[in-house]
mmCIF file of C-alpha atoms in Angstrom:
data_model
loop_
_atom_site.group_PDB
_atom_site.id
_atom_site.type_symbol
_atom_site.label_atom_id
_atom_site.label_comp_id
_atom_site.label_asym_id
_atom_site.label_seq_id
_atom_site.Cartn_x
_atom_site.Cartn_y
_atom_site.Cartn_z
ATOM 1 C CA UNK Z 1 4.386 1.787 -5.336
ATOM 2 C CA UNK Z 2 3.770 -2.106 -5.086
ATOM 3 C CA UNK Z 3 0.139 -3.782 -5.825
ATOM 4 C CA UNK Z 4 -0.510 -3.808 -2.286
ATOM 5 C CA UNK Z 5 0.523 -0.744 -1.720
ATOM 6 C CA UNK Z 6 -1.924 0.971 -4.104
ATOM 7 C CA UNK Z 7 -4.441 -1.378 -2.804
ATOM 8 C CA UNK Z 8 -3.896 0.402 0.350
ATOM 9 C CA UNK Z 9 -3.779 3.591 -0.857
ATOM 10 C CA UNK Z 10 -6.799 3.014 -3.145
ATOM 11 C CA UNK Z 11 -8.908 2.861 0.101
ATOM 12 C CA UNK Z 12 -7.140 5.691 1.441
ATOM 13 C CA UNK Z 13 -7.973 8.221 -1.433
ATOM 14 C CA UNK Z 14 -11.451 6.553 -2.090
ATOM 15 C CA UNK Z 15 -12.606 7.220 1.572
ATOM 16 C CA UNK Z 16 -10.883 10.254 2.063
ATOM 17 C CA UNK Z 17 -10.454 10.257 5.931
ATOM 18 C CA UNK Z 18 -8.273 9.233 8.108
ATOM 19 C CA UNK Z 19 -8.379 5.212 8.535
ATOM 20 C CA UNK Z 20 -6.931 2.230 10.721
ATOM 21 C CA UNK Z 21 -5.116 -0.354 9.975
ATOM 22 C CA UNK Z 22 -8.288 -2.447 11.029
ATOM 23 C CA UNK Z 23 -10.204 -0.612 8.567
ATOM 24 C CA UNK Z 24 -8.158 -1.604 5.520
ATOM 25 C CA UNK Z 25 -7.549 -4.597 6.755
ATOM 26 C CA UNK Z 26 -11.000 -5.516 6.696
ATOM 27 C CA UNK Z 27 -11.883 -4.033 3.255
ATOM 28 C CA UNK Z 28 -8.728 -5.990 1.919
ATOM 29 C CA UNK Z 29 -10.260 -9.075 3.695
ATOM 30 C CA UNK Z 30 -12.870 -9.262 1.316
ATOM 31 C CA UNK Z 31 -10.974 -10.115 -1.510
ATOM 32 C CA UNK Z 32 -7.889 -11.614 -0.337
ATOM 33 C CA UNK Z 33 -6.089 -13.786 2.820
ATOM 34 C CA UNK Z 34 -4.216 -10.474 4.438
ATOM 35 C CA UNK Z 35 -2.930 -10.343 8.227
ATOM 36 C CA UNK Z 36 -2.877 -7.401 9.950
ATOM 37 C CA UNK Z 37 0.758 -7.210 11.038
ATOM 38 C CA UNK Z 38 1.037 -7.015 6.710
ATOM 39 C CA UNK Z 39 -1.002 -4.014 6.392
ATOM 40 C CA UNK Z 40 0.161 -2.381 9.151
ATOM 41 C CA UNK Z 41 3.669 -2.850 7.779
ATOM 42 C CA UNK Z 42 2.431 -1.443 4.255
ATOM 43 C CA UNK Z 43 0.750 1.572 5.610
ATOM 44 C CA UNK Z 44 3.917 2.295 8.322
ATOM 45 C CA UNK Z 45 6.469 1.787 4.797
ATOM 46 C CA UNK Z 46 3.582 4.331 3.271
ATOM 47 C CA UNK Z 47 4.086 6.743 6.028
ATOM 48 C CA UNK Z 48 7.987 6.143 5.578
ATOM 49 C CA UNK Z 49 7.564 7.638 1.735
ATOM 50 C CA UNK Z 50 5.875 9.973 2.743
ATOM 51 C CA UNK Z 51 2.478 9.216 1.119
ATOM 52 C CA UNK Z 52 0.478 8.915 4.379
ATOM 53 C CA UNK Z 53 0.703 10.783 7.393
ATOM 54 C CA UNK Z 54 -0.145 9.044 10.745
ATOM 55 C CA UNK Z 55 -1.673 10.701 14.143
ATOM 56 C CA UNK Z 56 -1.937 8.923 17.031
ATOM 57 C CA UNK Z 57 -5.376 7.988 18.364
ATOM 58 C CA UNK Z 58 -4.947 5.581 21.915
ATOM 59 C CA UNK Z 59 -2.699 2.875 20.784
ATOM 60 C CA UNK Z 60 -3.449 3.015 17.207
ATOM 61 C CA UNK Z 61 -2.415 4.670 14.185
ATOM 62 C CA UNK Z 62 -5.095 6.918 12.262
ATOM 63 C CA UNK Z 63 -3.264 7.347 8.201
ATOM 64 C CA UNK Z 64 -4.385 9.733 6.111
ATOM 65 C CA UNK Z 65 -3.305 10.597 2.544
ATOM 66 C CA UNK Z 66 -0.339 13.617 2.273
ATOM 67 C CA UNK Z 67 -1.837 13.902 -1.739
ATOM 68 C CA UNK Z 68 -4.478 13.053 -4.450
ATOM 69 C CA UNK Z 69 -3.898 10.043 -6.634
ATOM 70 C CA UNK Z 70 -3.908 12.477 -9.223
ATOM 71 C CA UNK Z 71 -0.863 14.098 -7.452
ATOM 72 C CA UNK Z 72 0.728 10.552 -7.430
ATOM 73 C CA UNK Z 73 -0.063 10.226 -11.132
ATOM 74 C CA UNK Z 74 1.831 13.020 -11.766
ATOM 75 C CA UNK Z 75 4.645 12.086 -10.113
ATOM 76 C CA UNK Z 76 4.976 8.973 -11.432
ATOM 77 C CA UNK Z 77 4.589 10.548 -15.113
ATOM 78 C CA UNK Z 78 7.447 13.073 -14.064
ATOM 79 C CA UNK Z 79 9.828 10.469 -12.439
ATOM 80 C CA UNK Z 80 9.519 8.633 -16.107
ATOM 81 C CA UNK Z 81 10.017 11.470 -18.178
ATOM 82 C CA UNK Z 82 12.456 12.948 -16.599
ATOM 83 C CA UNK Z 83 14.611 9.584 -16.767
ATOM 84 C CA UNK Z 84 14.517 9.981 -20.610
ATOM 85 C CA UNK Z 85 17.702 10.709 -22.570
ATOM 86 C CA UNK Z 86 15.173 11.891 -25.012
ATOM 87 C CA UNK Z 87 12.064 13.820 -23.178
ATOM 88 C CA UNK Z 88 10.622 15.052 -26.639
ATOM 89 C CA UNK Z 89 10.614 11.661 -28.040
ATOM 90 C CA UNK Z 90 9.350 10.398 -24.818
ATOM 91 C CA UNK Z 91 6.511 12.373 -25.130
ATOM 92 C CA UNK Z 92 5.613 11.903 -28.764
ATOM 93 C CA UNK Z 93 5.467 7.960 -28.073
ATOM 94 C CA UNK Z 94 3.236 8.365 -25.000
ATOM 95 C CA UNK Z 95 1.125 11.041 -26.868
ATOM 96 C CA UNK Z 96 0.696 7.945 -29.706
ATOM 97 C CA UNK Z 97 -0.347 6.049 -27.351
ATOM 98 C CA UNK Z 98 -3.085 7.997 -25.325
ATOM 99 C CA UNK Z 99 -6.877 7.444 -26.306
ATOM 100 C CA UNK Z 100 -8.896 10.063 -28.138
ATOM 101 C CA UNK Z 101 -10.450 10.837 -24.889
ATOM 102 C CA UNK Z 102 -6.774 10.766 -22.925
ATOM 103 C CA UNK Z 103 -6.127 13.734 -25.700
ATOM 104 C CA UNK Z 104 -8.706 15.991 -24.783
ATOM 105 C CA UNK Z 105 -8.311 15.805 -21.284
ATOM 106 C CA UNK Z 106 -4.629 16.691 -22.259
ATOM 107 C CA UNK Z 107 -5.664 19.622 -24.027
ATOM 108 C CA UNK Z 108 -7.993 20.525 -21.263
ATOM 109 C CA UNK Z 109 -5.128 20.719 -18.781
ATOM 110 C CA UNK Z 110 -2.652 22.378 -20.532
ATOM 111 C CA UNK Z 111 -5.336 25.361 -21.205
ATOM 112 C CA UNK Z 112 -6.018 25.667 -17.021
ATOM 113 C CA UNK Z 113 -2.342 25.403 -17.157
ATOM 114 C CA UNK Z 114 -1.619 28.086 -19.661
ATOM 115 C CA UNK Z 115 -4.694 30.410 -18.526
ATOM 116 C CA UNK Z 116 -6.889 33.013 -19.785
ATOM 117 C CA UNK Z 117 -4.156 35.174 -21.254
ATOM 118 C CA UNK Z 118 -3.727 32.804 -23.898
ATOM 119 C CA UNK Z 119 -4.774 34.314 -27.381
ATOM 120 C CA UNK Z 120 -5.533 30.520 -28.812
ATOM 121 C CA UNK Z 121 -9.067 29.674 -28.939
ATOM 122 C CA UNK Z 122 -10.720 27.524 -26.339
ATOM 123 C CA UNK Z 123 -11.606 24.771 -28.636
ATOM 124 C CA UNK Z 124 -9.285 22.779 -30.902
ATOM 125 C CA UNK Z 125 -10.566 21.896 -34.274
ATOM 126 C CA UNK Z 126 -12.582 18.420 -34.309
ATOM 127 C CA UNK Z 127 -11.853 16.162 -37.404
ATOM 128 C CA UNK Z 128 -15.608 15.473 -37.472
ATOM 129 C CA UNK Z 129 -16.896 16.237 -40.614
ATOM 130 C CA UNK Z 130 -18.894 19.849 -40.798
ATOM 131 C CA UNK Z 131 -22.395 19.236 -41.245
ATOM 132 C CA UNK Z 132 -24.325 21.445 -43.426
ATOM 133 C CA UNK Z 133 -27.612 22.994 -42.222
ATOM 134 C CA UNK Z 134 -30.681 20.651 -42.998
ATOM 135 C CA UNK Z 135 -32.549 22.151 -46.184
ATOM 136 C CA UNK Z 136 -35.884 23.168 -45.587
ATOM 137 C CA UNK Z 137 -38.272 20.724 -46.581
ATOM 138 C CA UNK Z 138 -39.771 20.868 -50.361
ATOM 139 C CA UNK Z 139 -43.365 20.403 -50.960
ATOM 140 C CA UNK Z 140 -43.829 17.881 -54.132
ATOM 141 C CA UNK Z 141 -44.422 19.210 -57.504
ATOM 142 C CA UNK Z 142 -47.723 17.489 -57.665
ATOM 143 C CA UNK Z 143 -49.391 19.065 -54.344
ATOM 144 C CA UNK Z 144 -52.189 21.623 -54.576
ATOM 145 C CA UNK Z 145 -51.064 25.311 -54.170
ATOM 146 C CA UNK Z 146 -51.709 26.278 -50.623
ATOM 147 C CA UNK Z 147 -54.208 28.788 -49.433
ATOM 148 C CA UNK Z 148 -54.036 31.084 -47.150
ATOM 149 C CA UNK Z 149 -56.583 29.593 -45.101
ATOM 150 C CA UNK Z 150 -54.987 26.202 -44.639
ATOM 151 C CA UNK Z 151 -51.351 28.005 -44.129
ATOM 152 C CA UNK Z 152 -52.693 29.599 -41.110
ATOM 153 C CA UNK Z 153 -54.500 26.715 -39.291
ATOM 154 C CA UNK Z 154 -51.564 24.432 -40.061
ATOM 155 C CA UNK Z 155 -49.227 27.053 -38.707
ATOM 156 C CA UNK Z 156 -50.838 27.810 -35.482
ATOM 157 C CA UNK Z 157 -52.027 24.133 -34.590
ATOM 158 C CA UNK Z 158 -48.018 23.496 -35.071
ATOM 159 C CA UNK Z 159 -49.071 20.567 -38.017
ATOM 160 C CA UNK Z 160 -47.153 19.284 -40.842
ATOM 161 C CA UNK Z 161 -46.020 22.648 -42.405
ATOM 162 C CA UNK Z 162 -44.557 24.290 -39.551
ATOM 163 C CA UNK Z 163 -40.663 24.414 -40.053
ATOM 164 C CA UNK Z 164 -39.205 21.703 -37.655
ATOM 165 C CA UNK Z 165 -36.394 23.762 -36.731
ATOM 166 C CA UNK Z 166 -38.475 26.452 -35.551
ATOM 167 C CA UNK Z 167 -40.743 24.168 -33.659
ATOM 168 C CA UNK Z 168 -38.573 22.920 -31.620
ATOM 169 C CA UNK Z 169 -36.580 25.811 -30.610
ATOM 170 C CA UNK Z 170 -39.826 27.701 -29.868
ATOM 171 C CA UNK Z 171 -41.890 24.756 -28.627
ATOM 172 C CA UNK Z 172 -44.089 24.757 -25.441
ATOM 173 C CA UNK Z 173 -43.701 28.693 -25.232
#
């Protein structure tokens, strides 16, 4: 697909309804010199690809998209791979080059793909380090021994020696 063409079909997908040439023509407007007769001639070569579909309302044209631009993604992933004398290599190299965030949402897909009869666990590892739990905090050497009269109001006014941790998982109850 051409610039203009995904400019075309960018409005297509975004608005997700069927559309007139006068419509994207004056959405394209905005940021560039277009004529009509030039999207019209985009979004009939669309329809010839088969990526719009066209109904006729009076003497117009209404287009609407045949797929998702994720469906077009796809294709356009599985076009390239498939033209690979090497599709494993191909792979590994586009792998290297995917985010951290392209990754996941790889190994998000391929579990809807794969489904719940898979035996693998939902979650992959994380290279984050583990974090230990926090210790509970340590009085100084040097305070006075506490009584049980100042345990209990400090405790049940939630002060200073109330465990953190359990303050804020029980807090507000």
């Amino acid at each position: 697909m051409g610039e203009l063409e995904d400019a075309v079909m960018t409005r297509v997908w975004k608005w997700n309804r069927p559309v007139t040439v006068r419509e994207v023509l004056e959405d394209l407007q905005q940021e560039r010199s277009i004529a009509y007769t030039t999207v019209m001639t985009v979004l009939d070569n669309l329809h010839q690809k088969g990526w719009v579909r066209r109904e006729a309302e009076g003497r117009a044209y209404r287009y609407e998209a045949v797929s998702t631009r994720a469906a077009y993604a796809a294709a356009l992933m599985n076009e390239a791979w498939s033209q690979s004398d090497n599709p494993a290599a191909a792979l590994v190299a586009f792998f290297g080059m995917m985010s951290d965030e392209q990754r996941g949402a790889l190994r998000d897909a391929v579990r809807i793909v794969q489904g719940p009869e898979t035996t693998e666990p939902t979650r992959e590892p994380t290279r984050e380090p583990v974090r230990e739990p926090e210790a509970e905090p340590v009085e100084p050497a040097t305070a006075e021994p506490a009584t049980a009269e100042s345990t209990g109001s400090a405790a049940s006014a939630g002060g200073a020696g109330e465990n953190p941790a359990s303050a804020s998982e029980g807090g507000g109850r």
